[in-house]
XYZ file of C-alpha atoms in Angstrom:
736
model
C -54.478 83.343 -196.177
C -51.672 85.460 -194.668
C -49.687 87.989 -196.688
C -46.511 89.070 -194.814
C -44.024 90.477 -197.307
C -41.224 90.932 -194.743
C -40.856 87.157 -194.426
C -43.072 85.489 -197.083
C -42.904 85.979 -200.802
C -46.026 83.819 -201.190
C -49.278 83.736 -199.193
C -49.421 81.393 -196.182
C -52.487 79.254 -195.539
C -53.792 78.816 -192.004
C -56.537 79.451 -189.473
C -57.674 82.977 -188.661
C -59.482 83.892 -185.446
C -60.578 87.261 -184.178
C -62.479 88.708 -181.280
C -64.545 91.807 -180.915
C -62.851 94.156 -178.437
C -64.239 97.147 -176.608
C -60.999 99.096 -177.016
C -58.596 99.690 -179.915
C -55.874 97.026 -180.417
C -52.398 97.728 -178.946
C -48.934 96.184 -178.687
C -50.217 93.606 -176.224
C -53.362 92.658 -178.076
C -53.897 88.916 -178.451
C -56.226 89.153 -181.446
C -56.576 88.637 -184.270
C -54.784 85.260 -184.275
C -53.426 83.564 -187.365
C -51.907 80.061 -187.154
C -50.298 78.515 -190.232
C -51.164 74.941 -191.089
C -47.616 74.008 -191.964
C -44.894 73.353 -189.387
C -41.980 73.507 -191.844
C -41.976 77.161 -192.779
C -38.508 78.633 -193.337
C -37.748 82.249 -192.435
C -34.130 83.003 -193.400
C -32.266 85.884 -191.746
C -34.875 86.766 -189.165
C -31.874 88.386 -187.470
C -28.208 88.630 -188.351
C -26.907 85.058 -188.859
C -30.199 83.569 -187.623
C -32.749 81.497 -189.517
C -36.109 80.157 -188.384
C -37.803 76.847 -189.176
C -41.198 75.707 -187.871
C -44.768 76.893 -187.539
C -45.981 80.507 -187.599
C -48.542 82.234 -185.445
C -49.527 85.894 -185.292
C -51.190 87.262 -182.172
C -52.250 90.859 -182.569
C -49.167 92.720 -183.850
C -46.696 90.063 -182.682
C -45.140 87.213 -184.663
C -44.379 83.884 -182.992
C -42.620 80.755 -184.068
C -44.599 77.799 -182.721
C -44.585 74.013 -182.686
C -47.079 72.464 -185.109
C -48.038 68.835 -185.527
C -45.220 67.560 -183.310
C -42.583 69.718 -185.013
C -40.911 72.091 -182.574
C -40.055 75.637 -183.522
C -36.324 76.039 -184.222
C -33.958 78.984 -184.516
C -30.675 78.163 -186.252
C -27.507 80.169 -185.556
C -25.126 80.363 -188.505
C -21.402 81.034 -188.406
C -19.133 80.993 -191.449
C -22.011 79.603 -193.517
C -22.386 76.537 -191.308
C -24.842 75.659 -188.571
C -23.219 76.535 -185.240
C -26.220 76.292 -182.933
C -29.875 75.432 -182.665
C -32.611 76.491 -180.256
C -35.839 74.494 -180.208
C -38.971 75.471 -178.307
C -42.726 75.243 -178.264
C -42.881 78.964 -178.895
C -40.590 81.880 -179.824
C -41.643 85.491 -179.799
C -40.072 87.118 -182.850
C -39.928 90.923 -182.733
C -38.139 93.373 -184.970
C -35.205 93.780 -182.576
C -35.265 90.706 -180.332
C -36.613 87.262 -179.691
C -37.739 85.635 -176.473
C -38.626 82.095 -175.459
C -39.901 80.897 -172.115
C -38.200 77.512 -172.483
C -35.923 76.175 -175.193
C -33.516 73.328 -175.706
C -30.196 74.715 -176.902
C -27.233 73.074 -178.601
C -23.971 74.456 -180.018
C -21.903 72.352 -182.417
C -18.132 72.214 -182.855
C -16.104 69.468 -184.467
C -18.082 66.304 -183.651
C -19.224 67.509 -180.239
C -21.631 69.934 -178.662
C -22.708 71.937 -175.643
C -26.318 71.065 -174.853
C -28.965 72.215 -172.407
C -32.523 70.809 -172.346
C -34.350 73.876 -171.090
C -33.314 77.544 -170.915
C -34.986 80.887 -171.216
C -33.841 82.677 -174.363
C -33.356 86.377 -174.906
C -31.726 87.772 -178.027
C -31.106 91.448 -178.790
C -30.386 92.136 -182.432
C -28.865 95.585 -181.898
C -25.755 94.250 -180.160
C -26.239 90.653 -181.383
C -26.253 89.393 -177.795
C -27.764 86.050 -176.964
C -28.577 85.316 -173.319
C -29.573 81.814 -172.240
C -30.381 81.422 -168.579
C -31.714 79.131 -165.893
C -34.298 80.273 -163.412
C -32.556 78.134 -160.813
C -28.951 78.531 -159.693
C -26.244 76.295 -158.275
C -25.680 72.567 -158.297
C -29.420 71.813 -158.180
C -29.985 73.461 -161.549
C -29.827 71.652 -164.860
C -26.239 71.731 -166.164
C -24.927 72.448 -169.616
C -23.751 69.110 -171.017
C -20.428 69.689 -172.779
C -19.379 66.610 -174.757
C -16.219 68.201 -176.181
C -14.680 68.953 -172.802
C -16.631 66.079 -171.175
C -17.954 68.376 -168.468
C -21.280 69.169 -166.862
C -21.381 72.930 -166.311
C -23.634 74.136 -163.510
C -23.968 77.846 -164.171
C -26.975 80.143 -164.354
C -26.513 81.799 -167.716
C -24.687 81.860 -171.022
C -23.909 85.197 -172.700
C -22.708 85.444 -176.273
C -22.334 88.338 -178.661
C -22.548 86.555 -181.971
C -19.937 88.782 -183.594
C -17.369 87.827 -180.927
C -15.383 84.618 -180.376
C -15.959 84.164 -176.645
C -19.055 82.666 -175.042
C -19.333 83.640 -171.380
C -20.788 81.552 -168.554
C -21.840 83.596 -165.550
C -24.618 84.731 -163.287
C -27.185 87.193 -164.650
C -26.638 89.768 -161.925
C -23.085 90.150 -160.637
C -22.894 93.415 -158.704
C -20.696 92.685 -155.652
C -22.269 89.281 -155.237
C -20.754 85.858 -154.975
C -21.023 84.040 -158.242
C -20.623 80.279 -157.913
C -20.494 77.759 -160.720
C -19.574 74.070 -160.792
C -17.649 72.138 -163.436
C -17.973 68.390 -163.058
C -16.441 65.593 -165.110
C -18.875 63.482 -167.124
C -17.326 60.444 -165.404
C -17.559 61.905 -161.930
C -18.950 59.780 -159.139
C -19.224 60.176 -155.390
C -21.237 58.312 -152.795
C -22.454 61.650 -151.469
C -24.055 62.544 -154.802
C -25.427 59.032 -155.186
C -27.324 59.119 -151.905
C -28.349 62.719 -152.442
C -30.305 61.519 -155.488
C -32.253 59.127 -153.273
C -33.191 61.766 -150.743
C -35.850 60.412 -148.405
C -37.194 57.821 -150.862
C -37.240 54.203 -149.742
C -35.778 53.036 -153.037
C -33.069 54.701 -155.037
C -34.587 56.023 -158.305
C -31.656 54.766 -160.393
C -32.167 51.211 -159.141
C -35.898 51.551 -159.824
C -35.270 52.572 -163.446
C -32.678 49.825 -163.962
C -34.957 47.145 -162.495
C -37.882 48.360 -164.608
C -35.882 48.143 -167.851
C -34.513 44.710 -166.980
C -37.963 43.447 -165.994
C -39.807 44.663 -169.106
C -36.853 44.479 -171.518
C -37.631 47.902 -172.977
C -35.503 50.868 -174.077
C -38.260 53.461 -173.619
C -40.162 54.139 -170.425
C -43.791 55.204 -170.549
C -44.881 57.321 -167.617
C -48.089 55.423 -166.953
C -46.444 52.011 -167.006
C -43.636 53.141 -164.692
C -46.146 54.752 -162.316
C -48.026 51.464 -162.113
C -44.784 49.579 -161.561
C -43.809 51.914 -158.728
C -47.357 52.144 -157.351
C -47.125 55.928 -157.295
C -49.137 58.653 -158.940
C -48.109 59.807 -162.423
C -47.386 63.245 -160.986
C -44.892 61.839 -158.484
C -43.158 59.692 -161.088
C -43.078 62.545 -163.604
C -41.304 64.740 -161.039
C -38.776 61.965 -160.497
C -38.170 61.586 -164.246
C -37.736 65.335 -164.671
C -35.164 65.343 -161.864
C -33.221 62.459 -163.410
C -33.414 64.146 -166.804
C -31.993 67.337 -165.333
C -29.010 65.337 -164.034
C -28.380 63.747 -167.412
C -29.430 60.188 -166.555
C -32.240 60.074 -169.128
C -34.130 62.186 -171.673
C -37.734 62.827 -170.719
C -40.359 64.376 -172.972
C -43.132 65.832 -170.848
C -45.441 66.072 -173.883
C -45.189 62.436 -174.937
C -44.521 61.283 -171.360
C -41.779 58.998 -172.628
C -38.277 58.705 -171.138
C -35.201 57.241 -172.800
C -32.407 56.049 -170.505
C -28.893 57.360 -171.200
C -25.654 55.427 -170.678
C -24.883 57.642 -167.719
C -27.455 55.843 -165.559
C -25.797 52.440 -165.927
C -22.374 54.042 -165.560
C -23.329 55.623 -162.244
C -24.699 52.340 -160.896
C -21.630 50.412 -162.045
C -19.403 52.980 -160.355
C -21.378 52.502 -157.157
C -20.972 48.729 -157.453
C -17.233 49.116 -158.053
C -17.316 47.356 -161.421
C -16.291 50.377 -163.484
C -13.767 53.108 -162.981
C -14.696 56.745 -162.391
C -13.015 60.027 -161.515
C -13.390 62.701 -158.839
C -12.714 65.692 -161.086
C -14.998 68.442 -159.842
C -14.176 72.085 -159.317
C -15.867 75.210 -158.040
C -15.641 78.638 -159.654
C -16.065 81.496 -157.186
C -15.877 84.990 -158.697
C -17.353 88.424 -158.078
C -16.691 90.577 -161.143
C -15.378 88.149 -163.754
C -17.422 85.508 -165.564
C -17.141 81.976 -164.279
C -15.883 80.740 -167.605
C -15.163 81.804 -171.155
C -15.425 79.459 -174.130
C -13.396 80.451 -177.179
C -15.113 79.143 -180.284
C -11.906 79.550 -182.302
C -9.532 77.328 -180.314
C -12.288 75.554 -178.312
C -10.576 76.380 -175.042
C -12.802 76.704 -171.982
C -11.152 79.073 -169.495
C -12.535 78.704 -165.972
C -11.902 81.479 -163.436
C -12.036 81.741 -159.661
C -10.749 78.204 -159.108
C -8.767 78.013 -155.851
C -8.145 74.265 -156.051
C -8.533 71.295 -158.380
C -8.682 67.839 -156.846
C -7.329 65.298 -159.325
C -7.182 62.263 -157.059
C -8.321 61.989 -153.459
C -6.735 58.589 -153.006
C -3.337 59.730 -154.282
C -3.536 63.170 -152.665
C -2.839 65.147 -155.836
C -4.118 68.723 -155.725
C -3.576 71.744 -157.970
C -3.680 75.350 -156.763
C -3.694 77.613 -159.861
C -1.657 80.814 -159.459
C -4.300 83.151 -160.888
C -7.157 80.811 -159.976
C -7.759 79.959 -163.620
C -7.368 76.882 -165.790
C -8.134 76.258 -169.445
C -9.912 73.073 -170.511
C -9.480 71.498 -173.905
C -10.816 68.274 -175.378
C -11.786 65.474 -173.007
C -10.983 67.248 -169.715
C -7.381 68.002 -170.607
C -6.526 71.363 -169.119
C -3.626 73.814 -168.979
C -2.583 75.724 -165.889
C 0.172 77.577 -164.095
C 0.255 76.749 -160.434
C 1.283 74.845 -157.360
C 0.909 71.060 -157.449
C 0.840 69.322 -154.076
C 1.472 65.588 -153.982
C 2.302 63.866 -150.726
C 5.554 65.332 -149.372
C 6.308 67.095 -152.656
C 5.333 70.557 -153.877
C 5.853 71.598 -157.495
C 5.647 75.215 -158.659
C 4.980 75.067 -162.358
C 4.249 77.015 -165.494
C 2.833 75.865 -168.809
C 1.573 72.564 -167.406
C -1.101 70.228 -168.750
C -3.348 67.649 -167.149
C -3.855 64.768 -169.613
C -7.051 62.955 -168.693
C -6.750 59.712 -170.680
C -3.184 59.090 -169.495
C -4.096 60.413 -166.038
C -0.910 62.403 -165.786
C 0.406 65.928 -165.323
C 2.810 67.042 -168.013
C 4.799 69.874 -166.435
C 6.817 71.589 -169.138
C 8.500 74.060 -166.832
C 8.810 73.531 -163.102
C 10.221 76.625 -161.454
C 11.005 74.661 -158.318
C 10.400 71.425 -156.466
C 10.210 71.643 -152.678
C 9.724 68.738 -150.325
C 9.559 67.781 -146.678
C 11.437 65.198 -144.656
C 10.939 63.671 -141.249
C 12.553 65.514 -138.383
C 15.908 63.950 -137.610
C 15.345 64.056 -133.865
C 11.852 62.547 -133.863
C 11.630 60.066 -136.696
C 9.044 57.994 -134.888
C 6.428 60.746 -135.154
C 4.560 60.764 -138.451
C 3.512 64.386 -138.088
C 7.034 65.693 -137.444
C 7.857 66.995 -140.914
C 10.286 69.755 -141.834
C 10.692 71.598 -145.122
C 14.059 71.089 -146.792
C 15.743 74.477 -147.047
C 16.708 74.188 -150.709
C 14.592 73.621 -153.776
C 15.384 71.898 -157.041
C 14.873 74.349 -159.899
C 14.433 74.426 -163.662
C 12.878 70.984 -164.034
C 10.545 69.539 -166.573
C 8.822 66.256 -166.070
C 5.600 64.358 -165.571
C 3.521 63.077 -162.689
C 1.816 59.758 -163.404
C -1.019 59.998 -160.894
C -2.355 56.459 -161.088
C -3.017 53.726 -163.577
C -5.166 55.306 -166.340
C -7.841 52.688 -165.681
C -7.837 53.395 -161.954
C -8.751 57.080 -161.786
C -11.058 56.289 -158.868
C -8.212 54.801 -156.845
C -10.314 51.738 -156.030
C -7.358 49.458 -156.738
C -3.906 49.717 -155.240
C -0.993 50.191 -157.608
C 1.990 50.739 -155.280
C 4.216 52.498 -157.825
C 1.787 55.406 -158.230
C 1.980 58.323 -158.053
C 5.298 58.554 -159.899
C 7.262 61.637 -160.850
C 9.702 61.413 -163.758
C 12.217 64.195 -164.276
C 13.022 64.328 -167.978
C 16.073 66.586 -168.084
C 18.812 68.010 -165.928
C 17.734 70.330 -163.124
C 19.594 72.503 -160.660
C 20.112 73.370 -157.011
C 21.537 76.810 -156.246
C 23.270 78.141 -153.138
C 23.032 81.890 -153.717
C 21.033 82.925 -150.660
C 22.187 85.885 -148.602
C 22.580 83.584 -145.601
C 25.023 81.363 -147.504
C 28.419 83.063 -147.709
C 26.789 86.428 -148.322
C 25.317 85.451 -151.724
C 28.766 85.011 -153.272
C 27.993 81.566 -154.715
C 26.343 83.052 -157.793
C 23.894 80.817 -159.618
C 25.473 81.540 -163.006
C 28.683 79.749 -162.078
C 28.067 77.787 -158.874
C 25.348 75.136 -158.948
C 24.598 71.482 -158.503
C 23.377 69.900 -161.738
C 20.883 67.150 -160.914
C 20.636 64.205 -163.286
C 17.175 63.095 -164.467
C 15.535 61.111 -161.681
C 12.384 59.174 -160.788
C 10.299 59.238 -157.611
C 7.780 56.413 -157.365
C 5.351 55.300 -154.673
C 5.026 58.936 -153.642
C 1.965 58.364 -151.467
C 4.086 56.158 -149.180
C 7.287 57.926 -150.162
C 10.029 58.078 -147.530
C 12.804 60.642 -147.742
C 15.094 58.511 -145.581
C 18.121 57.719 -147.699
C 16.987 60.123 -150.414
C 19.796 61.014 -152.824
C 20.002 62.864 -156.125
C 22.722 61.867 -158.538
C 24.483 64.742 -160.227
C 27.508 67.008 -160.442
C 28.668 70.127 -158.625
C 29.949 72.944 -160.825
C 31.856 75.176 -158.398
C 32.806 78.317 -160.314
C 36.333 77.027 -160.940
C 37.034 76.354 -157.265
C 37.332 72.613 -157.920
C 36.937 70.416 -160.968
C 33.354 69.192 -161.315
C 32.520 66.892 -158.403
C 30.165 63.941 -158.868
C 28.668 63.204 -155.467
C 24.992 62.437 -154.700
C 23.031 65.291 -153.155
C 21.413 64.353 -149.827
C 19.546 66.044 -146.985
C 22.136 67.420 -144.562
C 21.867 67.911 -140.801
C 20.718 71.526 -141.292
C 17.854 70.261 -143.520
C 19.450 71.603 -146.658
C 20.503 69.735 -149.768
C 24.226 69.111 -149.937
C 26.909 66.468 -149.653
C 30.097 65.376 -147.931
C 32.881 64.341 -150.276
C 36.321 62.844 -149.694
C 39.022 63.714 -152.188
C 41.425 61.123 -153.565
C 44.783 60.856 -151.786
C 46.356 63.131 -154.375
C 43.738 65.789 -153.648
C 41.975 68.095 -156.064
C 43.412 71.061 -157.913
C 41.804 74.175 -156.508
C 41.163 77.540 -158.185
C 42.263 76.493 -161.655
C 45.184 74.462 -160.293
C 46.725 77.368 -158.364
C 46.725 75.056 -155.362
C 45.782 71.580 -154.184
C 43.254 70.636 -151.522
C 43.117 67.226 -149.881
C 40.569 65.470 -147.670
C 36.939 66.437 -146.922
C 34.636 68.834 -148.795
C 31.113 69.602 -147.583
C 28.304 71.596 -149.181
C 25.146 72.737 -147.396
C 23.369 75.922 -146.422
C 26.228 76.428 -143.973
C 28.437 77.033 -146.986
C 31.073 75.404 -149.175
C 33.571 74.174 -146.606
C 36.693 72.043 -146.517
C 38.468 70.169 -143.754
C 41.986 68.997 -144.509
C 45.132 70.419 -146.033
C 45.857 73.051 -148.656
C 49.011 73.395 -150.727
C 49.837 76.736 -152.326
C 53.224 77.317 -153.950
C 55.610 75.711 -151.399
C 53.221 76.329 -148.502
C 50.925 73.839 -146.861
C 48.303 74.412 -144.218
C 45.759 72.418 -142.277
C 42.359 73.565 -141.062
C 39.071 72.092 -139.968
C 37.185 74.887 -141.742
C 38.310 76.231 -145.078
C 35.566 78.388 -146.575
C 35.676 78.396 -150.369
C 34.459 81.499 -152.193
C 34.594 81.837 -155.984
C 37.251 84.563 -155.705
C 38.905 83.739 -152.399
C 39.482 81.323 -149.558
C 39.447 82.032 -145.823
C 40.356 79.793 -142.921
C 41.730 79.579 -139.432
C 44.673 77.260 -139.924
C 45.887 74.953 -137.206
C 49.247 74.748 -138.939
C 51.048 76.600 -141.701
C 54.402 75.661 -143.237
C 56.398 77.088 -146.132
C 59.158 74.822 -147.366
C 62.324 76.717 -148.282
C 62.786 77.028 -151.998
C 66.123 78.365 -153.252
C 65.292 78.104 -156.925
C 61.614 78.149 -157.974
C 60.206 80.751 -155.599
C 63.219 81.873 -153.510
C 61.242 81.404 -150.264
C 62.624 80.780 -146.776
C 61.326 78.201 -144.341
C 58.233 79.325 -142.379
C 56.255 77.560 -139.688
C 53.125 78.885 -137.977
C 50.492 77.620 -135.555
C 46.950 79.028 -135.380
C 46.961 81.439 -138.276
C 44.374 83.424 -140.169
C 44.498 82.608 -143.897
C 43.054 84.731 -146.690
C 43.792 83.715 -150.259
C 42.753 86.255 -152.895
C 42.495 84.090 -155.968
C 42.209 86.771 -158.652
C 45.579 88.283 -157.706
C 46.868 84.928 -156.426
C 48.030 86.433 -153.152
C 47.748 84.602 -149.829
C 47.700 86.617 -146.601
C 48.631 84.744 -143.415
C 48.401 86.377 -139.969
C 49.690 84.791 -136.784
C 46.959 84.686 -134.122
C 48.790 83.076 -131.219
C 52.433 82.099 -131.535
C 54.969 83.920 -133.762
C 55.995 82.494 -137.102
C 59.258 80.536 -137.003
C 61.328 81.568 -140.023
C 64.609 80.514 -141.560
C 65.976 78.358 -138.723
C 65.575 80.175 -135.440
C 64.014 83.543 -136.321
C 60.558 84.742 -135.347
C 57.955 87.008 -136.950
C 55.066 88.559 -135.087
C 52.812 89.913 -137.810
C 51.633 88.688 -141.178
C 52.934 87.235 -144.384
C 51.922 87.795 -147.976
C 52.689 85.042 -150.504
C 52.649 85.295 -154.263
C 54.513 83.300 -156.937
C 56.857 86.282 -157.259
C 57.498 87.187 -153.636
C 57.008 86.687 -149.920
C 56.311 89.931 -148.102
C 55.765 90.574 -144.433
C 54.541 93.176 -142.025
C 55.509 93.148 -138.344
C 58.390 92.563 -135.988
C 61.119 90.133 -137.093
C 63.407 88.693 -134.376
C 66.749 87.009 -135.023
C 69.902 86.592 -132.965
C 69.791 89.525 -130.499
C 68.032 91.819 -132.946
C 64.563 93.008 -133.896
C 63.572 94.414 -137.278
C 60.214 96.218 -137.462
C 58.766 97.121 -140.851
C 55.642 96.961 -142.970
C 57.725 96.374 -146.109
C 59.552 93.183 -145.239
C 60.608 90.994 -148.144
C 61.745 87.480 -147.344
C 63.954 85.404 -149.616
C 65.521 81.989 -149.314
C 68.587 83.151 -147.340
C 68.078 86.857 -146.906
C 65.533 89.530 -146.173
C 65.156 93.218 -146.881
C 62.941 96.120 -145.933
C 62.504 99.427 -147.733
C 61.998 101.229 -144.443
C 62.633 99.621 -141.087
C 63.490 100.199 -137.485
C 66.326 97.973 -136.280
C 67.111 97.114 -132.649
C 70.290 95.308 -131.505
C 70.740 94.096 -127.944
C 73.731 93.027 -125.890
C 74.055 89.238 -125.792
C 75.038 89.215 -122.152
C 72.630 91.590 -120.453
C 69.926 92.077 -123.130
C 70.330 95.855 -123.098
C 69.749 97.858 -126.243
C 73.081 98.892 -127.769
C 72.049 100.008 -131.251
C 68.891 101.400 -132.865
C 68.369 102.429 -136.517
C 65.281 104.493 -137.345
C 63.788 104.401 -140.862
C 66.741 102.809 -142.624
C 66.706 100.580 -145.659
C 67.674 97.174 -144.303
C 69.194 94.064 -145.886
C 70.102 90.901 -143.989
C 72.023 87.967 -145.487
C 71.848 84.912 -143.276
C 74.402 82.876 -145.231
C 77.000 85.650 -145.018
C 75.866 86.652 -141.511
C 75.838 90.322 -142.462
C 73.410 93.190 -142.389
C 73.336 96.572 -144.121
C 71.349 99.596 -143.052
C 71.201 102.545 -145.420
C 70.071 106.080 -144.579
C 66.708 106.861 -146.260
C 65.258 110.152 -145.111
C 66.391 113.423 -143.598
C 64.934 112.340 -140.306
C 66.528 108.886 -140.393
C 69.082 108.314 -137.662
C 70.969 105.715 -135.684
C 71.187 105.669 -131.925
C 73.500 104.083 -129.384
C 71.417 104.124 -126.169
C 74.108 102.606 -123.981
C 76.599 105.210 -125.163
C 73.934 107.934 -125.478
C 75.009 108.695 -129.030
C 72.804 109.691 -132.040
C 73.986 110.015 -135.626
C 72.701 110.352 -139.166
C 75.214 107.962 -140.629
C 74.731 106.991 -144.266
C 75.354 103.299 -143.738
C 75.812 100.756 -141.010
C 77.271 97.322 -141.656
C 76.622 94.621 -139.114
C 78.992 91.688 -138.946
C 77.059 89.216 -136.862
C 79.739 86.644 -136.076
C 82.190 89.389 -135.033
C 79.579 91.322 -133.015
C 80.762 94.390 -134.852
C 79.021 97.429 -136.327
C 80.851 99.382 -139.016
C 79.550 102.938 -139.257
C 80.039 104.831 -142.507
C 79.107 108.386 -143.393
C 79.714 111.040 -146.034
C 78.220 113.719 -143.758
C 80.422 116.398 -142.218
C 78.397 116.716 -139.093
C 77.799 114.306 -136.205
C 75.481 114.849 -133.314
C 76.958 113.968 -129.943
C 75.182 112.903 -126.802
C 72.451 114.845 -125.260
C 74.376 115.086 -122.009
C 77.881 116.476 -121.573
C 80.187 113.462 -122.011
C 83.897 113.055 -122.615
C 85.016 111.203 -125.712
C 86.185 108.168 -123.790
C 82.683 107.642 -122.430
C 80.943 108.079 -125.752
C 83.068 106.254 -128.265
C 83.594 102.577 -127.730
C 83.405 101.482 -131.370
C 85.720 101.581 -134.390
C 84.490 104.337 -136.706
C 85.353 104.377 -140.410
C 84.603 107.272 -142.761
């Protein structure tokens, strides 16, 4: 009878054995030994949140939980007053501060599922409440954790869990600057490589042997001896085979009873090989150095896997995921969340907050930062490998990729419409690169809004004839333009659009543009004609900016307007046009020939048009005269200049007869008169032919009479520089 007040309130009946020793007993003494008869002894709270159920054995000073009469020893892990996990073994060593087992089956429960492993070493330290479960073997040849909630087989060396924390860690035991590999494989995974790897060098595949045995004997349990006789092999050889199949999850094998029970996975694997059932290829590798391979949160049941460079969803459909931070988070039934790059055929998606939905076999991408794609080279379309990236991306999408028919995850059958991408909402293309009009086409106001669209048959997808329906919003340059977006000759997304015959209002109806509009990475460009006020111009390259327009015009004409704008007639060839939209001022410079103005006058220089005026800067030629000023103002039938130099030549011999320096000038073409008013102290008039200089207040020019009337309120005239008589100097009528 055993009295052990720490655990038992009543005596325990059992067998006592002792041995005479030559030395005093110590911590490692094996005697005396007490073994309880009963195998259903309960020891509550052997550690924090841990209970024990099973047999009891004391060896020397040490307490063990042991299997008795076919009942295994079991440690139960409690959480929130419910059973969260169980560890069963032939023997547990139960010390004051820790427990150890050489081999234990372990299971953790959550919802209606579990994480199970048939054989792990157990080490628990009560001080920090840390449970360590580990495999002696490592890698894909070890026995996996079978996770029915996430439907994964987890090939990892060890599980670490501090019972007072919410995260269970999967990792290698020693991780100091070493590669730490783990494998996460779908429960429905199949590959021919794995199938034949199971066979090894055997003549017959062990799965076929087991299936044939069950069908022959019509049994659900396999006895080792009977199977050994059937296979004509030794029990030891067959037992090793059964242990190997048990480790892979094809059956459950009890080495004590030598009985194996076949699991559904065996028939599933054989049916997948025969092509009569569907399967998947979902298998990923975790490769880390300092982090754990995975972390299981027992609160939200998310399994975060780290060090994952790539996830292959479908080999046949070429769908691959490259997580940004090399991590994904599994939830129930292989659904997982990720942020990353999804490659599918010619398409590349860059996504955040995306989910792989296993049952529907789809990717739900809630936010796609951008969609990039490739097209065939336009100069070598016959070459399959001649692919070029399109220079724009489609941004701000959300949508879904339907990878294949949900019942064809293996890709054994051909469904031509898959994979399919469905864009659910509007998305955008922007043209705000530095190389495109110096980043002036700001994304806030200038963008192409793409309508929801569908790409199907992506595996055989051709970008020839590809077009996106949608609308261009052009920052007020034009009204919204609905024109499909296509791949342009510079491999950018854009379009060519022809306006109606009446043209489009441009810059909030400040003008009208007619003919062709093109958009690409070369810019937002027009070819046609532009009307502004009473002016019209033509150009093969108008460049539209949100706040301005520039062009080299082949022609430029201003129709005379006596009433609305008070403009004269202007005609120009090969001109530089700059229209500043905010101030509504158009600058026009002649590049080759002078402007023709009024009827037969010329301007070499530039014009400035605004609804309130037409200004000029340059040399204005009319009749036998030249007017040079940077303050020219042109009106319907007259012009003026605040400060000008005026030159008048003889009609017969083209010699200069009159020159006014820095005078206010006014010319009236209807009245055929001109006035020149003295402005500054240094203003003067000069008669080169007569060698006469004066600071007259005013000069009136009567064009039809070829007469200059000189007027002055000054008391002093300056005569010629040389000594001349009056008859030689004065040849004009002077008044004043």
